[in-house]
mmCIF file of C-alpha atoms in Angstrom:
data_model
loop_
_atom_site.group_PDB
_atom_site.id
_atom_site.type_symbol
_atom_site.label_atom_id
_atom_site.label_comp_id
_atom_site.label_asym_id
_atom_site.label_seq_id
_atom_site.Cartn_x
_atom_site.Cartn_y
_atom_site.Cartn_z
ATOM 1 C CA UNK A 1 15.547 -113.245 -43.612
ATOM 2 C CA UNK A 2 13.564 -110.283 -44.901
ATOM 3 C CA UNK A 3 10.644 -109.124 -42.731
ATOM 4 C CA UNK A 4 7.144 -109.714 -44.051
ATOM 5 C CA UNK A 5 5.642 -106.842 -46.057
ATOM 6 C CA UNK A 6 3.521 -104.343 -44.155
ATOM 7 C CA UNK A 7 -0.213 -104.692 -44.748
ATOM 8 C CA UNK A 8 -2.449 -101.721 -45.396
ATOM 9 C CA UNK A 9 -6.226 -101.584 -45.208
ATOM 10 C CA UNK A 10 -8.993 -99.063 -44.730
ATOM 11 C CA UNK A 11 -10.367 -98.870 -41.232
ATOM 12 C CA UNK A 12 -13.756 -97.520 -40.242
ATOM 13 C CA UNK A 13 -13.019 -95.389 -37.211
ATOM 14 C CA UNK A 14 -16.723 -95.138 -36.320
ATOM 15 C CA UNK A 15 -18.064 -93.051 -33.492
ATOM 16 C CA UNK A 16 -16.699 -89.537 -33.305
ATOM 17 C CA UNK A 17 -13.719 -89.835 -35.650
ATOM 18 C CA UNK A 18 -15.607 -88.204 -38.522
ATOM 19 C CA UNK A 19 -15.545 -91.074 -41.015
ATOM 20 C CA UNK A 20 -13.269 -93.620 -42.737
ATOM 21 C CA UNK A 21 -9.585 -92.766 -43.030
ATOM 22 C CA UNK A 22 -6.956 -94.786 -44.980
ATOM 23 C CA UNK A 23 -4.579 -95.772 -42.173
ATOM 24 C CA UNK A 24 -1.971 -98.428 -41.506
ATOM 25 C CA UNK A 25 -3.702 -100.626 -38.947
ATOM 26 C CA UNK A 26 -1.762 -103.897 -38.806
ATOM 27 C CA UNK A 27 -1.358 -104.642 -35.066
ATOM 28 C CA UNK A 28 2.406 -105.196 -35.098
ATOM 29 C CA UNK A 29 3.614 -102.399 -37.362
ATOM 30 C CA UNK A 30 3.976 -99.757 -34.604
ATOM 31 C CA UNK A 31 1.148 -97.494 -35.792
ATOM 32 C CA UNK A 32 -1.542 -96.203 -33.424
ATOM 33 C CA UNK A 33 -5.053 -97.565 -33.878
ATOM 34 C CA UNK A 34 -7.218 -95.233 -35.857
ATOM 35 C CA UNK A 35 -9.508 -94.297 -32.948
ATOM 36 C CA UNK A 36 -6.586 -93.417 -30.699
ATOM 37 C CA UNK A 37 -4.768 -91.507 -33.431
ATOM 38 C CA UNK A 38 -7.924 -89.574 -34.240
ATOM 39 C CA UNK A 39 -8.456 -88.690 -30.566
ATOM 40 C CA UNK A 40 -4.860 -87.485 -30.205
ATOM 41 C CA UNK A 41 -4.898 -85.358 -33.350
ATOM 42 C CA UNK A 42 -8.218 -83.757 -32.406
ATOM 43 C CA UNK A 43 -6.654 -82.438 -29.205
ATOM 44 C CA UNK A 44 -3.839 -80.602 -30.980
ATOM 45 C CA UNK A 45 -4.074 -76.931 -31.987
ATOM 46 C CA UNK A 46 -4.366 -76.260 -35.701
ATOM 47 C CA UNK A 47 -0.778 -75.238 -36.393
ATOM 48 C CA UNK A 48 1.014 -78.319 -34.940
ATOM 49 C CA UNK A 49 -1.724 -80.568 -36.320
ATOM 50 C CA UNK A 50 -1.141 -79.285 -39.836
ATOM 51 C CA UNK A 51 2.604 -79.825 -39.492
ATOM 52 C CA UNK A 52 1.927 -83.506 -38.855
ATOM 53 C CA UNK A 53 0.562 -83.835 -42.389
ATOM 54 C CA UNK A 54 4.170 -84.330 -43.443
ATOM 55 C CA UNK A 55 4.621 -87.465 -41.289
ATOM 56 C CA UNK A 56 3.118 -89.880 -43.796
ATOM 57 C CA UNK A 57 0.345 -90.197 -46.352
ATOM 58 C CA UNK A 58 -2.189 -91.794 -43.970
ATOM 59 C CA UNK A 59 -1.762 -88.949 -41.463
ATOM 60 C CA UNK A 60 -2.057 -86.434 -44.275
ATOM 61 C CA UNK A 61 -5.309 -88.082 -45.365
ATOM 62 C CA UNK A 62 -6.712 -87.823 -41.846
ATOM 63 C CA UNK A 63 -5.694 -84.193 -41.314
ATOM 64 C CA UNK A 64 -6.894 -83.136 -44.780
ATOM 65 C CA UNK A 65 -10.307 -84.760 -44.519
ATOM 66 C CA UNK A 66 -13.129 -82.154 -44.307
ATOM 67 C CA UNK A 67 -14.938 -84.296 -41.749
ATOM 68 C CA UNK A 68 -11.909 -84.253 -39.467
ATOM 69 C CA UNK A 69 -11.642 -80.473 -39.977
ATOM 70 C CA UNK A 70 -15.261 -80.068 -38.895
ATOM 71 C CA UNK A 71 -14.699 -82.234 -35.806
ATOM 72 C CA UNK A 72 -11.547 -80.248 -34.984
ATOM 73 C CA UNK A 73 -13.408 -76.948 -35.293
ATOM 74 C CA UNK A 74 -16.135 -78.241 -32.950
ATOM 75 C CA UNK A 75 -13.510 -79.219 -30.389
ATOM 76 C CA UNK A 76 -11.656 -75.885 -30.663
ATOM 77 C CA UNK A 77 -14.520 -73.363 -30.878
ATOM 78 C CA UNK A 78 -12.677 -70.306 -29.591
ATOM 79 C CA UNK A 79 -12.175 -67.719 -32.321
ATOM 80 C CA UNK A 80 -8.838 -66.258 -33.335
ATOM 81 C CA UNK A 81 -7.864 -62.621 -33.479
ATOM 82 C CA UNK A 82 -6.923 -60.984 -36.759
ATOM 83 C CA UNK A 83 -4.070 -58.664 -35.810
ATOM 84 C CA UNK A 84 -2.616 -56.285 -38.387
ATOM 85 C CA UNK A 85 0.803 -55.189 -37.149
ATOM 86 C CA UNK A 86 3.652 -53.103 -38.523
ATOM 87 C CA UNK A 87 6.774 -54.966 -37.488
ATOM 88 C CA UNK A 88 8.969 -54.852 -40.605
ATOM 89 C CA UNK A 89 10.483 -52.321 -43.015
ATOM 90 C CA UNK A 90 11.219 -52.793 -46.684
ATOM 91 C CA UNK A 91 14.496 -51.855 -48.343
ATOM 92 C CA UNK A 92 13.324 -48.254 -48.658
ATOM 93 C CA UNK A 93 12.446 -47.951 -44.970
ATOM 94 C CA UNK A 94 8.671 -48.117 -45.594
ATOM 95 C CA UNK A 95 6.572 -49.923 -42.988
ATOM 96 C CA UNK A 96 5.168 -53.284 -44.053
ATOM 97 C CA UNK A 97 1.981 -54.684 -42.539
ATOM 98 C CA UNK A 98 1.667 -58.345 -41.578
ATOM 99 C CA UNK A 99 -1.681 -59.901 -40.689
ATOM 100 C CA UNK A 100 -1.609 -62.543 -37.947
ATOM 101 C CA UNK A 101 -4.188 -65.082 -36.787
ATOM 102 C CA UNK A 102 -3.639 -65.353 -33.030
ATOM 103 C CA UNK A 103 -5.357 -67.804 -30.699
ATOM 104 C CA UNK A 104 -6.695 -67.036 -27.238
ATOM 105 C CA UNK A 105 -3.512 -68.533 -25.797
ATOM 106 C CA UNK A 106 -1.356 -66.146 -27.804
ATOM 107 C CA UNK A 107 -0.163 -68.752 -30.303
ATOM 108 C CA UNK A 108 0.210 -67.474 -33.861
ATOM 109 C CA UNK A 109 -1.632 -69.807 -36.238
ATOM 110 C CA UNK A 110 -0.786 -67.961 -39.433
ATOM 111 C CA UNK A 111 1.051 -64.901 -40.723
ATOM 112 C CA UNK A 112 0.240 -63.295 -44.064
ATOM 113 C CA UNK A 113 2.458 -60.498 -45.440
ATOM 114 C CA UNK A 114 0.188 -57.664 -46.585
ATOM 115 C CA UNK A 115 2.796 -55.266 -47.974
ATOM 116 C CA UNK A 116 2.685 -51.489 -47.819
ATOM 117 C CA UNK A 117 -0.457 -50.165 -46.211
ATOM 118 C CA UNK A 118 -1.838 -47.069 -44.590
ATOM 119 C CA UNK A 119 -1.820 -48.417 -41.050
ATOM 120 C CA UNK A 120 -4.344 -45.844 -39.865
ATOM 121 C CA UNK A 121 -6.915 -47.176 -42.343
ATOM 122 C CA UNK A 122 -6.770 -50.944 -41.774
ATOM 123 C CA UNK A 123 -10.167 -52.466 -41.093
ATOM 124 C CA UNK A 124 -11.339 -56.014 -40.519
ATOM 125 C CA UNK A 125 -14.493 -58.086 -40.292
ATOM 126 C CA UNK A 126 -15.485 -60.857 -37.950
ATOM 127 C CA UNK A 127 -14.864 -63.718 -40.366
ATOM 128 C CA UNK A 128 -11.242 -62.840 -41.033
ATOM 129 C CA UNK A 129 -11.580 -60.584 -44.060
ATOM 130 C CA UNK A 130 -9.245 -57.611 -43.721
ATOM 131 C CA UNK A 131 -9.582 -54.396 -45.683
ATOM 132 C CA UNK A 132 -6.204 -52.805 -46.414
ATOM 133 C CA UNK A 133 -5.625 -49.293 -47.730
ATOM 134 C CA UNK A 134 -2.354 -49.132 -49.620
ATOM 135 C CA UNK A 135 0.093 -46.268 -49.620
ATOM 136 C CA UNK A 136 -1.294 -45.429 -53.064
ATOM 137 C CA UNK A 137 -4.780 -45.084 -51.449
ATOM 138 C CA UNK A 138 -6.123 -48.136 -53.269
ATOM 139 C CA UNK A 139 -8.111 -50.784 -51.454
ATOM 140 C CA UNK A 140 -7.021 -54.385 -51.138
ATOM 141 C CA UNK A 141 -8.872 -57.267 -49.538
ATOM 142 C CA UNK A 142 -7.111 -60.016 -47.620
ATOM 143 C CA UNK A 143 -9.325 -63.075 -47.277
ATOM 144 C CA UNK A 144 -7.875 -65.714 -44.980
ATOM 145 C CA UNK A 145 -10.536 -68.208 -46.053
ATOM 146 C CA UNK A 146 -9.692 -68.070 -49.763
ATOM 147 C CA UNK A 147 -7.936 -70.979 -51.441
ATOM 148 C CA UNK A 148 -4.851 -68.865 -51.993
ATOM 149 C CA UNK A 149 -2.768 -67.769 -49.034
ATOM 150 C CA UNK A 150 -3.620 -64.153 -49.733
ATOM 151 C CA UNK A 151 -6.231 -62.726 -52.078
ATOM 152 C CA UNK A 152 -5.714 -59.061 -52.946
ATOM 153 C CA UNK A 153 -8.661 -57.524 -54.798
ATOM 154 C CA UNK A 154 -8.035 -53.923 -55.886
ATOM 155 C CA UNK A 155 -11.013 -51.669 -56.462
ATOM 156 C CA UNK A 156 -9.137 -49.709 -59.134
ATOM 157 C CA UNK A 157 -9.650 -46.266 -57.637
ATOM 158 C CA UNK A 158 -7.305 -43.879 -55.882
ATOM 159 C CA UNK A 159 -9.061 -42.442 -52.843
ATOM 160 C CA UNK A 160 -8.366 -39.083 -51.252
ATOM 161 C CA UNK A 161 -6.657 -38.937 -47.907
ATOM 162 C CA UNK A 162 -9.621 -37.317 -46.170
ATOM 163 C CA UNK A 163 -11.897 -40.365 -46.253
ATOM 164 C CA UNK A 164 -12.388 -43.475 -44.132
ATOM 165 C CA UNK A 165 -13.520 -47.029 -44.857
ATOM 166 C CA UNK A 166 -15.711 -49.400 -42.844
ATOM 167 C CA UNK A 167 -15.917 -53.072 -43.779
ATOM 168 C CA UNK A 168 -18.933 -55.125 -42.751
ATOM 169 C CA UNK A 169 -21.267 -57.874 -43.815
ATOM 170 C CA UNK A 170 -24.880 -57.430 -44.839
ATOM 171 C CA UNK A 171 -27.560 -59.164 -42.799
ATOM 172 C CA UNK A 172 -29.172 -60.840 -45.820
ATOM 173 C CA UNK A 173 -28.840 -64.532 -46.596
ATOM 174 C CA UNK A 174 -26.136 -63.790 -49.170
ATOM 175 C CA UNK A 175 -23.998 -62.180 -46.481
ATOM 176 C CA UNK A 176 -22.134 -59.954 -48.930
ATOM 177 C CA UNK A 177 -19.153 -57.994 -47.708
ATOM 178 C CA UNK A 178 -19.574 -54.274 -48.225
ATOM 179 C CA UNK A 179 -17.355 -51.261 -47.729
ATOM 180 C CA UNK A 180 -18.797 -47.918 -46.627
ATOM 181 C CA UNK A 181 -16.633 -44.959 -47.597
ATOM 182 C CA UNK A 182 -17.176 -41.691 -45.739
ATOM 183 C CA UNK A 183 -15.499 -38.455 -46.780
ATOM 184 C CA UNK A 184 -14.505 -36.175 -43.944
ATOM 185 C CA UNK A 185 -16.059 -32.783 -43.425
ATOM 186 C CA UNK A 186 -14.559 -29.984 -45.518
ATOM 187 C CA UNK A 187 -15.544 -26.411 -44.642
ATOM 188 C CA UNK A 188 -18.732 -27.526 -42.911
ATOM 189 C CA UNK A 189 -20.066 -29.493 -45.877
ATOM 190 C CA UNK A 190 -21.973 -32.782 -45.321
ATOM 191 C CA UNK A 191 -20.025 -36.005 -45.288
ATOM 192 C CA UNK A 192 -20.119 -37.791 -48.653
ATOM 193 C CA UNK A 193 -20.755 -41.562 -48.627
ATOM 194 C CA UNK A 194 -20.415 -44.419 -51.105
ATOM 195 C CA UNK A 195 -20.793 -48.213 -50.920
ATOM 196 C CA UNK A 196 -18.793 -50.981 -52.590
ATOM 197 C CA UNK A 197 -19.774 -54.678 -52.675
ATOM 198 C CA UNK A 198 -16.861 -57.111 -52.497
ATOM 199 C CA UNK A 199 -16.949 -60.605 -53.999
ATOM 200 C CA UNK A 200 -14.125 -61.723 -51.741
ATOM 201 C CA UNK A 201 -13.889 -65.423 -52.479
ATOM 202 C CA UNK A 202 -15.350 -65.366 -56.003
ATOM 203 C CA UNK A 203 -12.610 -63.249 -57.523
ATOM 204 C CA UNK A 204 -15.052 -60.772 -59.097
ATOM 205 C CA UNK A 205 -14.102 -57.887 -56.834
ATOM 206 C CA UNK A 206 -12.023 -56.244 -59.542
ATOM 207 C CA UNK A 207 -15.232 -55.382 -61.405
ATOM 208 C CA UNK A 208 -16.907 -53.805 -58.374
ATOM 209 C CA UNK A 209 -18.066 -50.210 -58.621
ATOM 210 C CA UNK A 210 -18.821 -47.605 -55.988
ATOM 211 C CA UNK A 211 -22.435 -46.527 -55.531
ATOM 212 C CA UNK A 212 -23.473 -43.244 -54.000
ATOM 213 C CA UNK A 213 -25.101 -43.421 -50.573
ATOM 214 C CA UNK A 214 -26.896 -40.771 -48.495
ATOM 215 C CA UNK A 215 -24.993 -38.575 -46.089
ATOM 216 C CA UNK A 216 -25.345 -39.330 -42.363
ATOM 217 C CA UNK A 217 -27.998 -37.365 -40.456
ATOM 218 C CA UNK A 218 -25.246 -35.660 -38.440
ATOM 219 C CA UNK A 219 -21.467 -35.629 -38.638
ATOM 220 C CA UNK A 220 -20.036 -38.980 -37.476
ATOM 221 C CA UNK A 221 -16.631 -40.022 -36.225
ATOM 222 C CA UNK A 222 -14.765 -42.653 -38.223
ATOM 223 C CA UNK A 223 -11.590 -43.521 -36.296
ATOM 224 C CA UNK A 224 -10.857 -46.793 -34.529
ATOM 225 C CA UNK A 225 -13.138 -47.212 -31.547
ATOM 226 C CA UNK A 226 -15.749 -44.855 -32.990
ATOM 227 C CA UNK A 227 -17.188 -47.526 -35.327
ATOM 228 C CA UNK A 228 -18.622 -51.028 -34.835
ATOM 229 C CA UNK A 229 -20.553 -53.386 -37.126
ATOM 230 C CA UNK A 230 -23.153 -55.684 -35.563
ATOM 231 C CA UNK A 231 -26.032 -57.551 -37.179
ATOM 232 C CA UNK A 232 -25.425 -56.026 -40.600
ATOM 233 C CA UNK A 233 -25.533 -52.463 -39.261
ATOM 234 C CA UNK A 234 -22.563 -50.102 -38.993
ATOM 235 C CA UNK A 235 -22.759 -47.876 -35.920
ATOM 236 C CA UNK A 236 -20.880 -44.576 -35.583
ATOM 237 C CA UNK A 237 -20.385 -42.191 -32.712
ATOM 238 C CA UNK A 238 -21.544 -38.680 -33.487
ATOM 239 C CA UNK A 239 -18.990 -35.935 -33.406
ATOM 240 C CA UNK A 240 -21.321 -33.969 -31.098
ATOM 241 C CA UNK A 241 -21.459 -36.721 -28.472
ATOM 242 C CA UNK A 242 -23.189 -34.565 -25.879
ATOM 243 C CA UNK A 243 -26.554 -34.950 -27.650
ATOM 244 C CA UNK A 244 -29.267 -37.113 -26.088
ATOM 245 C CA UNK A 245 -28.960 -39.633 -28.931
ATOM 246 C CA UNK A 246 -25.339 -39.932 -29.989
ATOM 247 C CA UNK A 247 -25.032 -43.008 -32.240
ATOM 248 C CA UNK A 248 -25.882 -43.101 -35.968
ATOM 249 C CA UNK A 249 -26.672 -46.391 -37.757
ATOM 250 C CA UNK A 250 -26.077 -47.371 -41.405
ATOM 251 C CA UNK A 251 -27.934 -50.443 -42.717
ATOM 252 C CA UNK A 252 -25.509 -52.322 -44.993
ATOM 253 C CA UNK A 253 -28.287 -54.290 -46.698
ATOM 254 C CA UNK A 254 -30.494 -51.295 -47.510
ATOM 255 C CA UNK A 255 -27.441 -49.015 -47.958
ATOM 256 C CA UNK A 256 -29.294 -46.310 -46.080
ATOM 257 C CA UNK A 257 -28.808 -44.422 -42.842
ATOM 258 C CA UNK A 258 -31.539 -45.196 -40.372
ATOM 259 C CA UNK A 259 -33.616 -42.067 -39.759
ATOM 260 C CA UNK A 260 -33.619 -42.416 -35.983
ATOM 261 C CA UNK A 261 -30.468 -41.995 -33.947
ATOM 262 C CA UNK A 262 -29.614 -44.518 -31.228
ATOM 263 C CA UNK A 263 -29.616 -43.337 -27.656
ATOM 264 C CA UNK A 264 -26.633 -44.744 -25.805
ATOM 265 C CA UNK A 265 -26.448 -45.995 -22.211
ATOM 266 C CA UNK A 266 -26.235 -43.492 -19.346
ATOM 267 C CA UNK A 267 -22.877 -41.769 -19.190
ATOM 268 C CA UNK A 268 -21.160 -40.749 -15.950
ATOM 269 C CA UNK A 269 -21.240 -37.055 -15.162
ATOM 270 C CA UNK A 270 -18.195 -35.263 -16.498
ATOM 271 C CA UNK A 271 -17.084 -31.886 -17.714
ATOM 272 C CA UNK A 272 -15.913 -31.615 -21.333
ATOM 273 C CA UNK A 273 -12.758 -29.866 -20.174
ATOM 274 C CA UNK A 274 -11.782 -32.575 -17.681
ATOM 275 C CA UNK A 275 -8.572 -34.231 -18.942
ATOM 276 C CA UNK A 276 -9.410 -37.645 -17.479
ATOM 277 C CA UNK A 277 -13.037 -37.725 -18.645
ATOM 278 C CA UNK A 278 -14.417 -41.193 -19.520
ATOM 279 C CA UNK A 279 -13.584 -42.498 -22.976
ATOM 280 C CA UNK A 280 -16.519 -43.962 -24.942
ATOM 281 C CA UNK A 281 -15.905 -46.527 -27.695
ATOM 282 C CA UNK A 282 -18.011 -48.919 -29.750
ATOM 283 C CA UNK A 283 -17.449 -52.641 -30.235
ATOM 284 C CA UNK A 284 -19.261 -55.802 -31.299
ATOM 285 C CA UNK A 285 -19.449 -58.782 -28.959
ATOM 286 C CA UNK A 286 -21.529 -61.875 -29.597
ATOM 287 C CA UNK A 287 -23.419 -60.174 -32.402
ATOM 288 C CA UNK A 288 -24.508 -57.244 -30.211
ATOM 289 C CA UNK A 289 -23.478 -53.622 -30.276
ATOM 290 C CA UNK A 290 -21.447 -52.761 -27.179
ATOM 291 C CA UNK A 291 -20.650 -49.360 -25.733
ATOM 292 C CA UNK A 292 -17.478 -49.437 -23.627
ATOM 293 C CA UNK A 293 -17.197 -46.610 -21.087
ATOM 294 C CA UNK A 294 -13.626 -46.357 -19.871
ATOM 295 C CA UNK A 295 -13.402 -44.318 -16.680
ATOM 296 C CA UNK A 296 -9.662 -43.856 -16.343
ATOM 297 C CA UNK A 297 -9.835 -42.221 -12.939
ATOM 298 C CA UNK A 298 -11.959 -45.024 -11.479
ATOM 299 C CA UNK A 299 -9.855 -47.669 -13.283
ATOM 300 C CA UNK A 300 -12.995 -49.415 -14.576
ATOM 301 C CA UNK A 301 -14.394 -50.292 -17.964
ATOM 302 C CA UNK A 302 -18.175 -50.770 -18.185
ATOM 303 C CA UNK A 303 -19.532 -52.846 -21.089
ATOM 304 C CA UNK A 304 -23.126 -52.024 -22.065
ATOM 305 C CA UNK A 305 -24.870 -54.384 -24.513
ATOM 306 C CA UNK A 306 -27.710 -53.288 -26.803
ATOM 307 C CA UNK A 307 -30.239 -56.121 -26.475
ATOM 308 C CA UNK A 308 -33.659 -56.737 -28.002
ATOM 309 C CA UNK A 309 -36.620 -57.388 -25.716
ATOM 310 C CA UNK A 310 -39.482 -59.764 -26.470
ATOM 311 C CA UNK A 311 -41.570 -56.981 -27.992
ATOM 312 C CA UNK A 312 -38.721 -56.000 -30.342
ATOM 313 C CA UNK A 313 -37.748 -52.922 -28.364
ATOM 314 C CA UNK A 314 -34.039 -52.505 -27.699
ATOM 315 C CA UNK A 315 -32.541 -51.640 -24.352
ATOM 316 C CA UNK A 316 -29.084 -51.280 -22.810
ATOM 317 C CA UNK A 317 -27.806 -53.782 -20.260
ATOM 318 C CA UNK A 318 -24.537 -53.384 -18.343
ATOM 319 C CA UNK A 319 -23.176 -56.915 -18.266
ATOM 320 C CA UNK A 320 -19.553 -56.378 -17.253
ATOM 321 C CA UNK A 321 -17.520 -53.982 -15.131
ATOM 322 C CA UNK A 322 -13.852 -54.707 -15.707
ATOM 323 C CA UNK A 323 -10.952 -53.395 -13.651
ATOM 324 C CA UNK A 324 -8.276 -52.385 -16.135
ATOM 325 C CA UNK A 325 -4.729 -52.741 -14.757
ATOM 326 C CA UNK A 326 -3.230 -50.449 -17.389
ATOM 327 C CA UNK A 327 -4.462 -47.484 -15.344
ATOM 328 C CA UNK A 328 -1.298 -46.667 -13.425
ATOM 329 C CA UNK A 329 -1.338 -42.886 -13.570
ATOM 330 C CA UNK A 330 -3.820 -40.165 -12.648
ATOM 331 C CA UNK A 331 -3.895 -39.091 -16.298
ATOM 332 C CA UNK A 332 -4.432 -40.770 -19.650
ATOM 333 C CA UNK A 333 -1.807 -40.939 -22.397
ATOM 334 C CA UNK A 334 -2.879 -40.128 -25.934
ATOM 335 C CA UNK A 335 -4.386 -43.203 -27.542
ATOM 336 C CA UNK A 336 -4.347 -45.352 -24.400
ATOM 337 C CA UNK A 337 -7.490 -47.456 -24.298
ATOM 338 C CA UNK A 338 -8.851 -50.985 -24.021
ATOM 339 C CA UNK A 339 -10.906 -52.481 -26.855
ATOM 340 C CA UNK A 340 -13.138 -55.518 -26.151
ATOM 341 C CA UNK A 341 -12.748 -57.929 -29.056
ATOM 342 C CA UNK A 342 -14.551 -61.198 -28.336
ATOM 343 C CA UNK A 343 -16.215 -63.238 -25.588
ATOM 344 C CA UNK A 344 -14.934 -66.819 -25.458
ATOM 345 C CA UNK A 345 -17.184 -69.828 -24.907
ATOM 346 C CA UNK A 346 -16.083 -70.128 -21.287
ATOM 347 C CA UNK A 347 -17.099 -66.510 -20.563
ATOM 348 C CA UNK A 348 -13.643 -64.964 -20.644
ATOM 349 C CA UNK A 349 -13.287 -61.694 -22.553
ATOM 350 C CA UNK A 350 -10.420 -60.912 -24.891
ATOM 351 C CA UNK A 351 -9.304 -57.287 -24.911
ATOM 352 C CA UNK A 352 -6.706 -55.486 -26.935
ATOM 353 C CA UNK A 353 -5.124 -52.876 -24.696
ATOM 354 C CA UNK A 354 -3.624 -50.096 -26.770
ATOM 355 C CA UNK A 355 -0.536 -48.318 -25.506
ATOM 356 C CA UNK A 356 -0.295 -44.550 -25.567
ATOM 357 C CA UNK A 357 0.833 -42.607 -28.586
ATOM 358 C CA UNK A 358 -0.838 -41.958 -31.921
ATOM 359 C CA UNK A 359 -3.928 -44.019 -31.209
ATOM 360 C CA UNK A 360 -1.864 -47.189 -30.880
ATOM 361 C CA UNK A 361 -0.773 -47.246 -34.522
ATOM 362 C CA UNK A 362 2.282 -45.333 -35.637
ATOM 363 C CA UNK A 363 3.983 -44.829 -32.303
ATOM 364 C CA UNK A 364 2.228 -47.181 -29.897
ATOM 365 C CA UNK A 365 1.585 -50.883 -29.658
ATOM 366 C CA UNK A 366 -0.648 -53.035 -27.586
ATOM 367 C CA UNK A 367 -1.160 -56.226 -25.659
ATOM 368 C CA UNK A 368 -3.764 -58.963 -26.003
ATOM 369 C CA UNK A 369 -5.328 -59.434 -22.579
ATOM 370 C CA UNK A 370 -7.687 -62.264 -21.555
ATOM 371 C CA UNK A 371 -9.950 -61.300 -18.656
ATOM 372 C CA UNK A 372 -11.815 -63.779 -16.453
ATOM 373 C CA UNK A 373 -14.975 -62.128 -15.017
ATOM 374 C CA UNK A 374 -15.365 -64.895 -12.419
ATOM 375 C CA UNK A 375 -11.986 -64.398 -10.745
ATOM 376 C CA UNK A 376 -11.403 -60.816 -11.877
ATOM 377 C CA UNK A 377 -7.924 -61.810 -13.035
ATOM 378 C CA UNK A 378 -6.293 -61.253 -16.392
ATOM 379 C CA UNK A 379 -3.531 -62.764 -18.492
ATOM 380 C CA UNK A 380 -1.445 -61.008 -21.142
ATOM 381 C CA UNK A 381 -0.848 -63.498 -23.942
ATOM 382 C CA UNK A 382 0.509 -61.540 -26.912
ATOM 383 C CA UNK A 383 1.985 -58.159 -27.753
ATOM 384 C CA UNK A 384 2.588 -56.116 -30.888
ATOM 385 C CA UNK A 385 5.033 -53.244 -31.047
ATOM 386 C CA UNK A 386 3.034 -51.372 -33.681
ATOM 387 C CA UNK A 387 -0.479 -52.687 -34.066
ATOM 388 C CA UNK A 388 -2.867 -51.160 -36.581
ATOM 389 C CA UNK A 389 -6.094 -53.077 -36.088
ATOM 390 C CA UNK A 390 -7.630 -56.084 -34.358
ATOM 391 C CA UNK A 391 -10.577 -58.141 -35.611
ATOM 392 C CA UNK A 392 -11.950 -61.653 -35.185
ATOM 393 C CA UNK A 393 -11.771 -64.843 -37.271
ATOM 394 C CA UNK A 394 -14.232 -67.667 -36.510
ATOM 395 C CA UNK A 395 -13.583 -70.012 -39.442
ATOM 396 C CA UNK A 396 -11.792 -73.349 -39.691
ATOM 397 C CA UNK A 397 -8.053 -72.962 -39.186
ATOM 398 C CA UNK A 398 -7.143 -76.373 -40.650
ATOM 399 C CA UNK A 399 -7.987 -75.011 -44.092
ATOM 400 C CA UNK A 400 -5.815 -71.931 -43.546
ATOM 401 C CA UNK A 401 -2.598 -73.044 -41.899
ATOM 402 C CA UNK A 402 0.202 -74.031 -44.231
ATOM 403 C CA UNK A 403 2.296 -77.070 -43.439
#
């Protein structure tokens, strides 16, 4: 005798399941009740959850529902790292860059091939937009949040080798992505600047044009660790860092350099000729500008936050002193440093620790290290043999991960 046909109906999950999902809910057909299924799926990371879309149409409907995606993002608030790494070669032996979205546990949520790039000129923004400089010195934009897996928007201009690019987001309500191009100093001449607005998701970036911008008040550094973007302002270390005020600020909304330099936190006493002198880098954590002072000899990394007081005045506050276990020698290798990337909701700090050699790009790699300030312990969760840049992605992974 043939078994009775299976019955299907819509079930209102109610409560915290995010809405109505078309599920098989007949008691004797072996399918989980909608509330229990919803609770189980919400606990899964994005990558395995997206794979379960292939189980059946009802599960696909649940996992593709925007309301479920919003509930999943609220349950998994920790951001992901955007890691641009050189781990492959093409047929001609040219390095290829892949961009990874890596969770705080080290799990790779997504990998996007980016092709041939100048690994020393890869930049990224907090929301997962990566700026790539091709071997032909043309810009390309990789937007993880676009509908396509990868969105490459060329700006149509070949750039000289002696210039750098900084990608950031303006502080206005539109939140436009902008690129600041700075030409390096040639024979003592002022640095030449230009700004480009990117329509990343709208597809209009191909029509973007560069606009001239003022030169910085003093010569600024533009390499990794010398630049940070926070609150719509791009901050740069001055080349003459021994001045009283040694940080220059470029307002991305106004497209102007601020007339006043920023005085940094107090630096430890050191001689310029000392080989193990503290290394000073800039970062952005929690929307604030951070100065990281890496004293290799003391094996500590101090994190100073630029905070605003009630009267609007800004001041520096040292909020963390981290013991860095990569200090195993009385000297520092070229390029060896630790870069703070993001503070997780539970207070842990994610660092990218760069290995020695070539600034951690061509010849060195790095490790993703999660530091717990309460216990003082750390955990290494991911490594990259040749890492070019690390940024942060805070969007919804369910809309990004392929099945």
